[in-house]
Short mmCIF file of C-alpha atoms in Angstrom, two decimals:
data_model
loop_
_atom_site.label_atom_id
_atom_site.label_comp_id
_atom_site.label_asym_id
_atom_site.label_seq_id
_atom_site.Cartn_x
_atom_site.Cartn_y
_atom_site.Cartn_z
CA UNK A 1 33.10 0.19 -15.90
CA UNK A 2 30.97 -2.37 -16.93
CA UNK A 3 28.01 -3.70 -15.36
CA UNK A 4 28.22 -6.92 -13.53
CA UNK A 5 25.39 -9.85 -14.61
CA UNK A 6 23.07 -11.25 -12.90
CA UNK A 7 24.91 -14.20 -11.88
CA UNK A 8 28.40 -12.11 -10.70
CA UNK A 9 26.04 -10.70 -7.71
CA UNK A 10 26.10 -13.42 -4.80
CA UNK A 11 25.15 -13.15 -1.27
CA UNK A 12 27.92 -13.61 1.36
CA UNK A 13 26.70 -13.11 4.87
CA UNK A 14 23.02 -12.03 6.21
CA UNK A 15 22.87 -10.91 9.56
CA UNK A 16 19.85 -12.39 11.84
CA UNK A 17 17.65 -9.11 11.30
CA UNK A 18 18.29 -9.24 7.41
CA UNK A 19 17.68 -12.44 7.15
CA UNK A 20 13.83 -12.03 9.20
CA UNK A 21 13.38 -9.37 7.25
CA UNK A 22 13.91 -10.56 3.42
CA UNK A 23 12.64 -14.24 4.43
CA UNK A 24 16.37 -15.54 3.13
CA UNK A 25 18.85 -17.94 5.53
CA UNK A 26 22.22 -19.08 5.50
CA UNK A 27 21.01 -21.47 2.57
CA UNK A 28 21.24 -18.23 0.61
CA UNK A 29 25.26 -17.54 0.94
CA UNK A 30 26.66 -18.02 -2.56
CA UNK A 31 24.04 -17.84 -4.24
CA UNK A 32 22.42 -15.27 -6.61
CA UNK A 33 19.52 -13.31 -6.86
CA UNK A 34 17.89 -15.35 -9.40
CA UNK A 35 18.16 -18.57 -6.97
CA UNK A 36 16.61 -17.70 -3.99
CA UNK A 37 13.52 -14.88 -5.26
CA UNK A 38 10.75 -15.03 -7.27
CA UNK A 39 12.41 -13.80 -11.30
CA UNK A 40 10.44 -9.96 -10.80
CA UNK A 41 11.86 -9.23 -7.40
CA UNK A 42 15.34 -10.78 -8.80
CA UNK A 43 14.96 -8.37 -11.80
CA UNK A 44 14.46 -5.72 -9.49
CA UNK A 45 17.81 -6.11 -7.13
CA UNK A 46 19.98 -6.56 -9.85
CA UNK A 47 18.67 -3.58 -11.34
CA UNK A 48 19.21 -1.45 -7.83
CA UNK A 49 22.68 -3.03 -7.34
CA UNK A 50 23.85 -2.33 -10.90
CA UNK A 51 22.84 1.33 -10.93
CA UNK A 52 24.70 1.36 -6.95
CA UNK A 53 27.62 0.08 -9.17
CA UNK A 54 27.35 2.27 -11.98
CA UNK A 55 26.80 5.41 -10.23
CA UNK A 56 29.43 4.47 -7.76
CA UNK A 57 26.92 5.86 -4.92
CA UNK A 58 24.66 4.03 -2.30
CA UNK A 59 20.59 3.32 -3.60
CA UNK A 60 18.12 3.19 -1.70
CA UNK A 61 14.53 1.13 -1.88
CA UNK A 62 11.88 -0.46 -0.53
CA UNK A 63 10.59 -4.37 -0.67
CA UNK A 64 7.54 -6.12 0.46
CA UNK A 65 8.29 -9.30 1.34
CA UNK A 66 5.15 -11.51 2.82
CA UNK A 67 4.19 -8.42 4.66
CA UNK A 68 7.44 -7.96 5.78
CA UNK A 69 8.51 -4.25 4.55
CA UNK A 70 12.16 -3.59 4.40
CA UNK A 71 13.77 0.21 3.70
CA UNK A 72 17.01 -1.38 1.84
CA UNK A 73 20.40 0.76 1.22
CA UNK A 74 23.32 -0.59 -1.00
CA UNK A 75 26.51 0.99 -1.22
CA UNK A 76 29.91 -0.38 -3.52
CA UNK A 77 32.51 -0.59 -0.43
CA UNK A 78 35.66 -2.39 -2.62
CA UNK A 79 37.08 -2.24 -5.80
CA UNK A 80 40.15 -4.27 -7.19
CA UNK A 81 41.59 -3.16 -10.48
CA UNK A 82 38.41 -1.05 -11.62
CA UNK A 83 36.11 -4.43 -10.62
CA UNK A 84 33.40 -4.41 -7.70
CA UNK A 85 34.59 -7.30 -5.24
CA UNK A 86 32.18 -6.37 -2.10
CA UNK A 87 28.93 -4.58 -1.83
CA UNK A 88 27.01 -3.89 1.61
CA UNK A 89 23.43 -3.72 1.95
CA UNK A 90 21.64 -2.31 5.13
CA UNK A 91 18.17 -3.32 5.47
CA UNK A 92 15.62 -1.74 8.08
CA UNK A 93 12.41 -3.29 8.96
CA UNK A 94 9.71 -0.36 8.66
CA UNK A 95 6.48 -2.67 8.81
CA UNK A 96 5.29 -1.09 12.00
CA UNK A 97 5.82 2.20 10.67
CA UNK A 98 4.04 1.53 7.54
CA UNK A 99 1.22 -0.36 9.76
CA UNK A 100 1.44 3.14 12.14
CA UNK A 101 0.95 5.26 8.64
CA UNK A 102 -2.06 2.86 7.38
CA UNK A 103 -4.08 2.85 11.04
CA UNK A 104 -3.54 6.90 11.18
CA UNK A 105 -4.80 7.78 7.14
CA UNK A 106 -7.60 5.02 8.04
CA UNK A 107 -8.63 7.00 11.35
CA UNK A 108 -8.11 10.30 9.29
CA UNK A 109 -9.70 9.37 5.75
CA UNK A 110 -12.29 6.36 6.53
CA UNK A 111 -15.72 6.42 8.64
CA UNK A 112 -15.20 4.47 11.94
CA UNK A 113 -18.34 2.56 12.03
CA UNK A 114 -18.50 1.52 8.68
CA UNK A 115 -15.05 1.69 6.73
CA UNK A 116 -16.34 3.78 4.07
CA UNK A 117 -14.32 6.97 3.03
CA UNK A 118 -15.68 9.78 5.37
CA UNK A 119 -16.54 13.32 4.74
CA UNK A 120 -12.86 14.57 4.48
CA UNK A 121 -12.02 12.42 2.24
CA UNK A 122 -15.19 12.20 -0.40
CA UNK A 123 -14.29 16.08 -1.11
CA UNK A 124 -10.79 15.15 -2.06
CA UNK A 125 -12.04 12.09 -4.28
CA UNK A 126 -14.42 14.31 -5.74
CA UNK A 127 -12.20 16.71 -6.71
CA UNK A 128 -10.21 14.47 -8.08
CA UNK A 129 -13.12 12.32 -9.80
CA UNK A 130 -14.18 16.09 -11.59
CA UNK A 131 -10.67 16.69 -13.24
CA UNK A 132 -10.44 12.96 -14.15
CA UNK A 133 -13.65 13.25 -16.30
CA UNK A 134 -12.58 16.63 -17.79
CA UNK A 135 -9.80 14.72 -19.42
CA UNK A 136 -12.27 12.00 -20.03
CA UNK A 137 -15.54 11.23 -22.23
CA UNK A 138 -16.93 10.82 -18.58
CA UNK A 139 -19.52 12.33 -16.70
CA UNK A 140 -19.44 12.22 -12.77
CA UNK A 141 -22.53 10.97 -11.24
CA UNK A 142 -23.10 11.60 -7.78
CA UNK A 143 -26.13 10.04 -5.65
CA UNK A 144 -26.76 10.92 -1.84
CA UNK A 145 -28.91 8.48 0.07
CA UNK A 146 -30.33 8.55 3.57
CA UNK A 147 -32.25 5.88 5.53
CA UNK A 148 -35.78 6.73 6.07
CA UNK A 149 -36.71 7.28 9.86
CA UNK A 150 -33.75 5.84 11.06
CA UNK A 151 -34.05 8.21 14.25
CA UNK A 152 -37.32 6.18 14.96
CA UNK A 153 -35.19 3.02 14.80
CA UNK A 154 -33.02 4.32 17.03
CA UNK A 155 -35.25 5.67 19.50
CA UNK A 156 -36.89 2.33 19.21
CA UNK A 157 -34.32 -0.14 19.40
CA UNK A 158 -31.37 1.78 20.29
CA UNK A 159 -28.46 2.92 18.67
CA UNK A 160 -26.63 -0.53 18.54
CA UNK A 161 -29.54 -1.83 16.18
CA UNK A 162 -28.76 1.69 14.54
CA UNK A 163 -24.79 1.12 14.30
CA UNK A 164 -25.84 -2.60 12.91
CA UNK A 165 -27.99 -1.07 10.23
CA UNK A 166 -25.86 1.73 9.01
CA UNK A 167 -23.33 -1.46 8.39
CA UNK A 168 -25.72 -3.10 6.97
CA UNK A 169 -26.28 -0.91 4.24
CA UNK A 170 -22.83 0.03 3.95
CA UNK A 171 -21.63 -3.63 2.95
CA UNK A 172 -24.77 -3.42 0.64
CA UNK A 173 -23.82 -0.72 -1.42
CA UNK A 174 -20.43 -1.78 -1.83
CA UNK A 175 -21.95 -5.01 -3.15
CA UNK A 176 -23.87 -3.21 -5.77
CA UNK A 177 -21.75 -0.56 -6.27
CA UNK A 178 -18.67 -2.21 -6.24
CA UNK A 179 -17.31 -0.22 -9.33
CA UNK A 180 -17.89 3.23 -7.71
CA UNK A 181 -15.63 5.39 -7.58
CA UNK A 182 -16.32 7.15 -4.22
CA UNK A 183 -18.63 5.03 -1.55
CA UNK A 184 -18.75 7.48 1.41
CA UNK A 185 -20.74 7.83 5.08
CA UNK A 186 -21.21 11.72 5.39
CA UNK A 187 -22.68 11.39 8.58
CA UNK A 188 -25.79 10.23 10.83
CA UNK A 189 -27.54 8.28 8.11
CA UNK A 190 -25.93 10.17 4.99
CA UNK A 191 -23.76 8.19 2.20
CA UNK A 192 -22.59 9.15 -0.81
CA UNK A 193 -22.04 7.02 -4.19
CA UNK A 194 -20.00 9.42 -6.75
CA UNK A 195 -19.62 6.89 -10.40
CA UNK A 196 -17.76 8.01 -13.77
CA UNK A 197 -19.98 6.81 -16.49
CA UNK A 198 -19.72 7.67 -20.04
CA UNK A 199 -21.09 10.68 -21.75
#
């Protein structure tokens, strides 16, 4: 069996939730990958559908398109004298899933009042920042900051002012540390910078 080009793979029919999800419309029957997607993505399907083809077996893979995530399945479903004649693709829209998955690894992995990677998660970077410069001619650096009497401020102006400057000099050291590999909030008025320099 041989595998079909790029320009023996046409679309025939998209149903209303296929068509929201890959951004494609009826404009799209007949035509091929290569005429309605940008040349990487086209690369990509024709890949998938030959290997469905080849293997004789559904695939199964993912696409991003404008934010729009689809879980995609293609399976042969015809053959006429050894040839594929019809393929059928199911497509599942899994954005708010994947949306679900990003809110609940930001709540468990990133500070809440600043964005920066929390406690939890600065011990996993750092373990993996410490076996990335063993195979490395890098050293990790780590530097832990605090704001002086930021309970005075505070007491003094309350803890909004407080939340405001803990922000504050969150976006800062993300400005000058942009090339860091860990930026963390530890807690109260802790953060972290962890940076692989050279030896």
């Amino acid at each position: 069996m041989t595998a079909p080009s790029a320009q023996e793979i046409r679309y025939l029919y998209m149903n209303q939730s296929a068509m929201r999800v890959s951004g494609l419309n009826e404009y799209a029957y007949g035509a091929t990958f290569q005429d309605v997607v940008e040349p990487v993505e086209a690369d990509f399907l024709h890949h998938q559908y030959t290997q469905a083809l080849m293997n004789g077996k559904s695939v199964s893979f993912v696409l991003n398109h404008n934010g729009q995530i689809g879980e995609s399945m293609i399976s042969p479903i015809s053959y006429h004298d050894g040839h594929l004649t019809y393929m059928l693709g199911i497509v599942r829209d899994i954005t708010p899933h994947v949306e679900r998955e990003k809110k609940l690894e930001h709540l468990a992995y990133r500070d809440h009042l600043t964005g920066l990677w929390n406690r939890r998660a600065t011990r996993i970077r750092l373990q993996e920042a410490v076996k990335q410069a063993g195979l490395t001619d890098k050293m990790l650096s780590i530097l832990l900051l605090d704001c002086d009497k930021f309970k005075w401020v505070n007491d003094q102006y309350g803890h909004l002012t407080g939340d405001l400057l803990l922000r504050d000099l969150s976006n800062r050291l993300q400005r000058v540390a942009s090339s860091a590999h860990t930026i963390a909030r530890l807690g109260g008025d802790e953060f972290l910078v962890a940076i692989l320099v050279k030896k």
